[in-house]
PDB file of C-alpha atoms in Angstrom:
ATOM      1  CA  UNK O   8     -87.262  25.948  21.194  1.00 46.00           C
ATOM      2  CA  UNK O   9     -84.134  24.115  20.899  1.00 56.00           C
ATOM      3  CA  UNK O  10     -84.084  21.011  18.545  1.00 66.00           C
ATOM      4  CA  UNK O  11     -81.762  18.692  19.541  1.00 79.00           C
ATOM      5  CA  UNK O  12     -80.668  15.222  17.587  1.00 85.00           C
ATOM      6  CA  UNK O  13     -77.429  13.192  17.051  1.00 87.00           C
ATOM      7  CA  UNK O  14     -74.885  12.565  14.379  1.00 89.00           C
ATOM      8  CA  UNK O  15     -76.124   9.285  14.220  1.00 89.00           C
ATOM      9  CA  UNK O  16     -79.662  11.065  13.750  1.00 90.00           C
ATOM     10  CA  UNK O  17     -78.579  13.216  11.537  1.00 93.00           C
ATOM     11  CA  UNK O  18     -76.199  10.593   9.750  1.00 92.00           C
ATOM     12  CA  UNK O  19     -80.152   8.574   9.357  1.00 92.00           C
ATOM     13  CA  UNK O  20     -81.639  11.034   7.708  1.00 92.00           C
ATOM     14  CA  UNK O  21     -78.789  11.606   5.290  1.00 93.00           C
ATOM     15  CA  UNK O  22     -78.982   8.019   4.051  1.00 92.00           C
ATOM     16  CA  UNK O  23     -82.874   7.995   3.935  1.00 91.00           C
ATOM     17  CA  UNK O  24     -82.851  10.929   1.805  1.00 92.00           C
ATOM     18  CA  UNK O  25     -80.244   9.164  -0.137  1.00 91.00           C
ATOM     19  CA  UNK O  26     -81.635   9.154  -3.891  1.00 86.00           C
ATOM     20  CA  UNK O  27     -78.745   7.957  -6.062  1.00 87.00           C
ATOM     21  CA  UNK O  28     -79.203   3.641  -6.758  1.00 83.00           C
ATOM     22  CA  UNK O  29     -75.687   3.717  -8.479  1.00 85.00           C
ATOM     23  CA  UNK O  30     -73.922   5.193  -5.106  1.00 89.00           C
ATOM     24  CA  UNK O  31     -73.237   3.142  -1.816  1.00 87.00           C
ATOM     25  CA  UNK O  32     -73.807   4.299   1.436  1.00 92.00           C
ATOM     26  CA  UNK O  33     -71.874   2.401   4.260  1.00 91.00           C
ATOM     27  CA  UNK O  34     -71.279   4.129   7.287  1.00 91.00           C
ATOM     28  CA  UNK O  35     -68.357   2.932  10.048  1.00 90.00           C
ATOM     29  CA  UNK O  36     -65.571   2.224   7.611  1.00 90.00           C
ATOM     30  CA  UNK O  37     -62.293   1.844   9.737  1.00 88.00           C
ATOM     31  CA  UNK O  38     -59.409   4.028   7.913  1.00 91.00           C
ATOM     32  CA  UNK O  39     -56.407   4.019  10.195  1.00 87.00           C
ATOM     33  CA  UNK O  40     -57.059   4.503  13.466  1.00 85.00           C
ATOM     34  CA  UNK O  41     -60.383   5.900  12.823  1.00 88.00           C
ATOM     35  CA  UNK O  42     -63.363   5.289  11.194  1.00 90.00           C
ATOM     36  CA  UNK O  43     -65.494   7.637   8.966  1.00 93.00           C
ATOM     37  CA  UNK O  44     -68.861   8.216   9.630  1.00 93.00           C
ATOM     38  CA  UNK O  45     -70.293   7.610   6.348  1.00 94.00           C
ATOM     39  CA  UNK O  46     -68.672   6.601   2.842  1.00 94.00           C
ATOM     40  CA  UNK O  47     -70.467   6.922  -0.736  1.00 94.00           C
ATOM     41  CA  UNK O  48     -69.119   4.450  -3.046  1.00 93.00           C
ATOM     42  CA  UNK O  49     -69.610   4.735  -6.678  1.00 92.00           C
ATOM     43  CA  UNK O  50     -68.847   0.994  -7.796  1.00 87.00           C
ATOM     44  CA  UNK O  51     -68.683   1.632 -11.598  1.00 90.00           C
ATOM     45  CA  UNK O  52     -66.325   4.496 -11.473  1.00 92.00           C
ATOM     46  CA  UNK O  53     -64.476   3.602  -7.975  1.00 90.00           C
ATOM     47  CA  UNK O  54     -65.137   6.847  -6.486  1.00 95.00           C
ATOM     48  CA  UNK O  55     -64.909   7.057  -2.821  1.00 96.00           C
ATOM     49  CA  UNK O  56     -66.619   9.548  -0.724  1.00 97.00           C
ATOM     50  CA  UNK O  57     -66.261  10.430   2.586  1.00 97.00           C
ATOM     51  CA  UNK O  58     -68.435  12.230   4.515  1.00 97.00           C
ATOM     52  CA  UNK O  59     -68.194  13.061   7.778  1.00 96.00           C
ATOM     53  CA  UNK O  60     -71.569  14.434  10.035  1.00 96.00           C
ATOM     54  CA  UNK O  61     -71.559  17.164  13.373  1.00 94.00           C
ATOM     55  CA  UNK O  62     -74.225  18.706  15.181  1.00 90.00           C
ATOM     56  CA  UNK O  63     -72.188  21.294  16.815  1.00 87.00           C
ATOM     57  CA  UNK O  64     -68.331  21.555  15.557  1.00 92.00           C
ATOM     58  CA  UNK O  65     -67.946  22.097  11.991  1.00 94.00           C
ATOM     59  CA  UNK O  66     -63.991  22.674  12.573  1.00 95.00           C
ATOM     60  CA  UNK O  67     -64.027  19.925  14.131  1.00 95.00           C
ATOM     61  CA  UNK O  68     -65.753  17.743  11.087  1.00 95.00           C
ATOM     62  CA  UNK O  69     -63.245  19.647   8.644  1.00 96.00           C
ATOM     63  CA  UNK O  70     -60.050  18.329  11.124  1.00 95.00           C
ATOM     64  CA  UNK O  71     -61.209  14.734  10.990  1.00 94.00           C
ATOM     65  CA  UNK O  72     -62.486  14.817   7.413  1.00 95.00           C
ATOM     66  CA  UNK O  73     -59.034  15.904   6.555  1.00 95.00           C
ATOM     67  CA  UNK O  74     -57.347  13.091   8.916  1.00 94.00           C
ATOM     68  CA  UNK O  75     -58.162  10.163   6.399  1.00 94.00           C
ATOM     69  CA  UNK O  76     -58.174  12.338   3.076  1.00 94.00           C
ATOM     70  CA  UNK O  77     -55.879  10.092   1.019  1.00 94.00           C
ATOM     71  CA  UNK O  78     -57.826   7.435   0.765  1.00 95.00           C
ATOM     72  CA  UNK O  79     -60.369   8.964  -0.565  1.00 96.00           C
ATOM     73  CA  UNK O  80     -61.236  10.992  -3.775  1.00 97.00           C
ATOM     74  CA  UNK O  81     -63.153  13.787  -2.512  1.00 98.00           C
ATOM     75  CA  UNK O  82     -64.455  14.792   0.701  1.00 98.00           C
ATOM     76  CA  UNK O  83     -67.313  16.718   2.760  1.00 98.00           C
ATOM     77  CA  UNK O  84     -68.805  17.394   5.653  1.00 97.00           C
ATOM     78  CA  UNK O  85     -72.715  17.646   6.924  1.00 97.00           C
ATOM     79  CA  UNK O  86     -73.295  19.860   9.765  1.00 96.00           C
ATOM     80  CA  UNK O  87     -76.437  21.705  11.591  1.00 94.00           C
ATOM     81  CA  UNK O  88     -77.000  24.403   9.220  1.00 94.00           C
ATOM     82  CA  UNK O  89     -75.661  28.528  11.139  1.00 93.00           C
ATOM     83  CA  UNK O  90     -78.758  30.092  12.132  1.00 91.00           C
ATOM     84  CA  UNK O  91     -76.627  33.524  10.832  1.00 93.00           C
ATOM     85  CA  UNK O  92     -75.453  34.520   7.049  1.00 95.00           C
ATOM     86  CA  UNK O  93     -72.178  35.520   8.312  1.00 96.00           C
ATOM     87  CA  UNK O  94     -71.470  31.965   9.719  1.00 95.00           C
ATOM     88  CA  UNK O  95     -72.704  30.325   7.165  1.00 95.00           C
ATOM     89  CA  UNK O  96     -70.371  32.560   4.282  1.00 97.00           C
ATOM     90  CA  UNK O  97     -67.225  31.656   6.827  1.00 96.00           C
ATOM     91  CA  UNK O  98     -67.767  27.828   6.443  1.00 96.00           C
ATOM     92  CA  UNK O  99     -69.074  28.023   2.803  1.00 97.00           C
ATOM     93  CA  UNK O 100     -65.292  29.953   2.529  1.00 97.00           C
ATOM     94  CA  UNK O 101     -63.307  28.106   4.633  1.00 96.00           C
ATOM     95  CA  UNK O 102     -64.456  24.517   2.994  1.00 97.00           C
ATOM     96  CA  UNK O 103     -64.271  26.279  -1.155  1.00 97.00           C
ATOM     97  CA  UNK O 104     -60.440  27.251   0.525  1.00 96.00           C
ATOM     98  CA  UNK O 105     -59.711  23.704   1.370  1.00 96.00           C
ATOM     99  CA  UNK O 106     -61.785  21.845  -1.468  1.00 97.00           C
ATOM    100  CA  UNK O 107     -64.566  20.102   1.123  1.00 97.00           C
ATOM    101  CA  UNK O 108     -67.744  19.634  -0.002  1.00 97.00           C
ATOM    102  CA  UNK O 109     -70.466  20.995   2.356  1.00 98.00           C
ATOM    103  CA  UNK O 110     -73.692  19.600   3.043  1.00 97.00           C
ATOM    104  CA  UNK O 111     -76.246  22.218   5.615  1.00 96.00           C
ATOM    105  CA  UNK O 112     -78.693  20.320   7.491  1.00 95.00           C
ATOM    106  CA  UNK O 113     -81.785  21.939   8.612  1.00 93.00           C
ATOM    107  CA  UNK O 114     -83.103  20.791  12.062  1.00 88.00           C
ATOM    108  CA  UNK O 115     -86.757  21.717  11.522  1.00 88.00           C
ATOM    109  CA  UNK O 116     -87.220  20.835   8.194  1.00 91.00           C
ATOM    110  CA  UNK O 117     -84.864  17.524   8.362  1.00 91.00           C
ATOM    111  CA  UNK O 118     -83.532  18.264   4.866  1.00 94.00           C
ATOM    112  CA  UNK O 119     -79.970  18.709   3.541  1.00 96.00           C
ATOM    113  CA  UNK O 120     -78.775  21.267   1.272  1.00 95.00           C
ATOM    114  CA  UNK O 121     -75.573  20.714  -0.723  1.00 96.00           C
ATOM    115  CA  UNK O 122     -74.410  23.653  -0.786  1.00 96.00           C
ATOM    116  CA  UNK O 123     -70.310  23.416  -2.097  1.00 96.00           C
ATOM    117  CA  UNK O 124     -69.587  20.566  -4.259  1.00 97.00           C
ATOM    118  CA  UNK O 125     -65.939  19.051  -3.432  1.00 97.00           C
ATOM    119  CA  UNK O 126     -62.954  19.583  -5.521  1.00 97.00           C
ATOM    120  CA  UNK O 127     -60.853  16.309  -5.931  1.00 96.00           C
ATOM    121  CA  UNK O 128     -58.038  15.131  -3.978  1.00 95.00           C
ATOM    122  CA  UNK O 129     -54.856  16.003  -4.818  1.00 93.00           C
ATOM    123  CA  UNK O 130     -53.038  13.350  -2.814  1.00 93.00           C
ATOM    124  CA  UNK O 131     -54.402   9.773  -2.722  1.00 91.00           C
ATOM    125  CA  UNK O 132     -52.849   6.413  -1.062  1.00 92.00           C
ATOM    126  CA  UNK O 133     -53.270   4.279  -3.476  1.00 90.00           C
ATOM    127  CA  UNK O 134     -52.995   1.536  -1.392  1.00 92.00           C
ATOM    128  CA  UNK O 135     -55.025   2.484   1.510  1.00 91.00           C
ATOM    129  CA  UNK O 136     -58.119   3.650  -1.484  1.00 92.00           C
ATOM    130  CA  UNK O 137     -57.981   0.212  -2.388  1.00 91.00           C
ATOM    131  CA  UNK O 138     -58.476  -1.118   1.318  1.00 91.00           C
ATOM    132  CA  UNK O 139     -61.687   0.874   1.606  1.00 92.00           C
ATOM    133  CA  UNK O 140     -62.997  -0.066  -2.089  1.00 91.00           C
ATOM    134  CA  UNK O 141     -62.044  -3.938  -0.597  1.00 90.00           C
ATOM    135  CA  UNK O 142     -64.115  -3.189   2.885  1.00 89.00           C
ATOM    136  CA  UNK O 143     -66.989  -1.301   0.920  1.00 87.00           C
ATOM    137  CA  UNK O 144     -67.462  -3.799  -1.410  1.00 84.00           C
ATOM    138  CA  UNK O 145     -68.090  -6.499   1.216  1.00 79.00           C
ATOM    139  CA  UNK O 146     -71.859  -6.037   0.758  1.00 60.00           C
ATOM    140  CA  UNK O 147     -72.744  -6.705   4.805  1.00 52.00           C
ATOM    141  CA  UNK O 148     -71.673  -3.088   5.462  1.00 52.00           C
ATOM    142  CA  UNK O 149     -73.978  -1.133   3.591  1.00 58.00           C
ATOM    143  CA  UNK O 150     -76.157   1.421   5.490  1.00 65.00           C
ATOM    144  CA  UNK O 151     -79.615   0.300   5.535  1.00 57.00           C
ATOM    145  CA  UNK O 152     -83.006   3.271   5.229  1.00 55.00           C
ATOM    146  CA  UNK O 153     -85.468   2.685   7.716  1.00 45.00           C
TER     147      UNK O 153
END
């Protein structure tokens, strides 16, 4: 039997899971003409995270991910873990390739694994980092747990 849920779903889970107190969640945050579905914000070191969830699509999640990379300082996706090997090597290889890091979520078990750890970005906006590190730090935007 199919399992079905939604990036927002999904995107829940994530964030409920969530087990680091020195790391922000706050999903929504506009970045051009966009906004990312989730960003982890480590306030002490200003590191900015973006993270960006799919059910179905993982090029898809690696195309926008990429869309707003500059202002951020790494970047991954989360998407429905392949039920095959092969797929699974092909993303894990296409994401090492670009420097993404790659979360698998499991639809049964509702847990992630991190499988590829990002690289940093190469190419960061200064400017536009510091617009997200201003919105993030707002406080009234944080993702809440259930």
């Amino acid at each position: 039997m199919e399992i079905n849920i939604s990036e927002e779903e999904q995107r829940q889970c994530f964030i409920e899971q969530w087990n680091n107190p020195n790391v922000f969640l706050v999903c929504e945050v506009p970045v051009f003409c966009r906004s990312v579905d989730l960003v982890t914000y480590d306030k002490k070191k200003k590191i900015l995270t973006s993270i960006e969830f799919k059910t179905k699509n993982w090029k898809k999640a690696i195309e926008q991910v990429l869309s707003t990379a500059i202002s951020f300082d790494y970047l991954e996706i989360c998407i429905r873990k392949p039920k095959t090997e092969i797929l699974q090597q092909k993303i894990v290889q296409c994401c090492t390739d670009i420097g993404i890091g790659l979360y698998f979520f499991d639809m049964e078990t509702r847990k992630f694994e991190h499988r590829l750890i990002p690289q940093k970005v190469q190419k960061i906006w200064n400017v536009q980092k510091k617009q997200v590190i201003e919105f993030v730090e707002k406080g009234d935007v944080l993702c809440k747990k259930s």
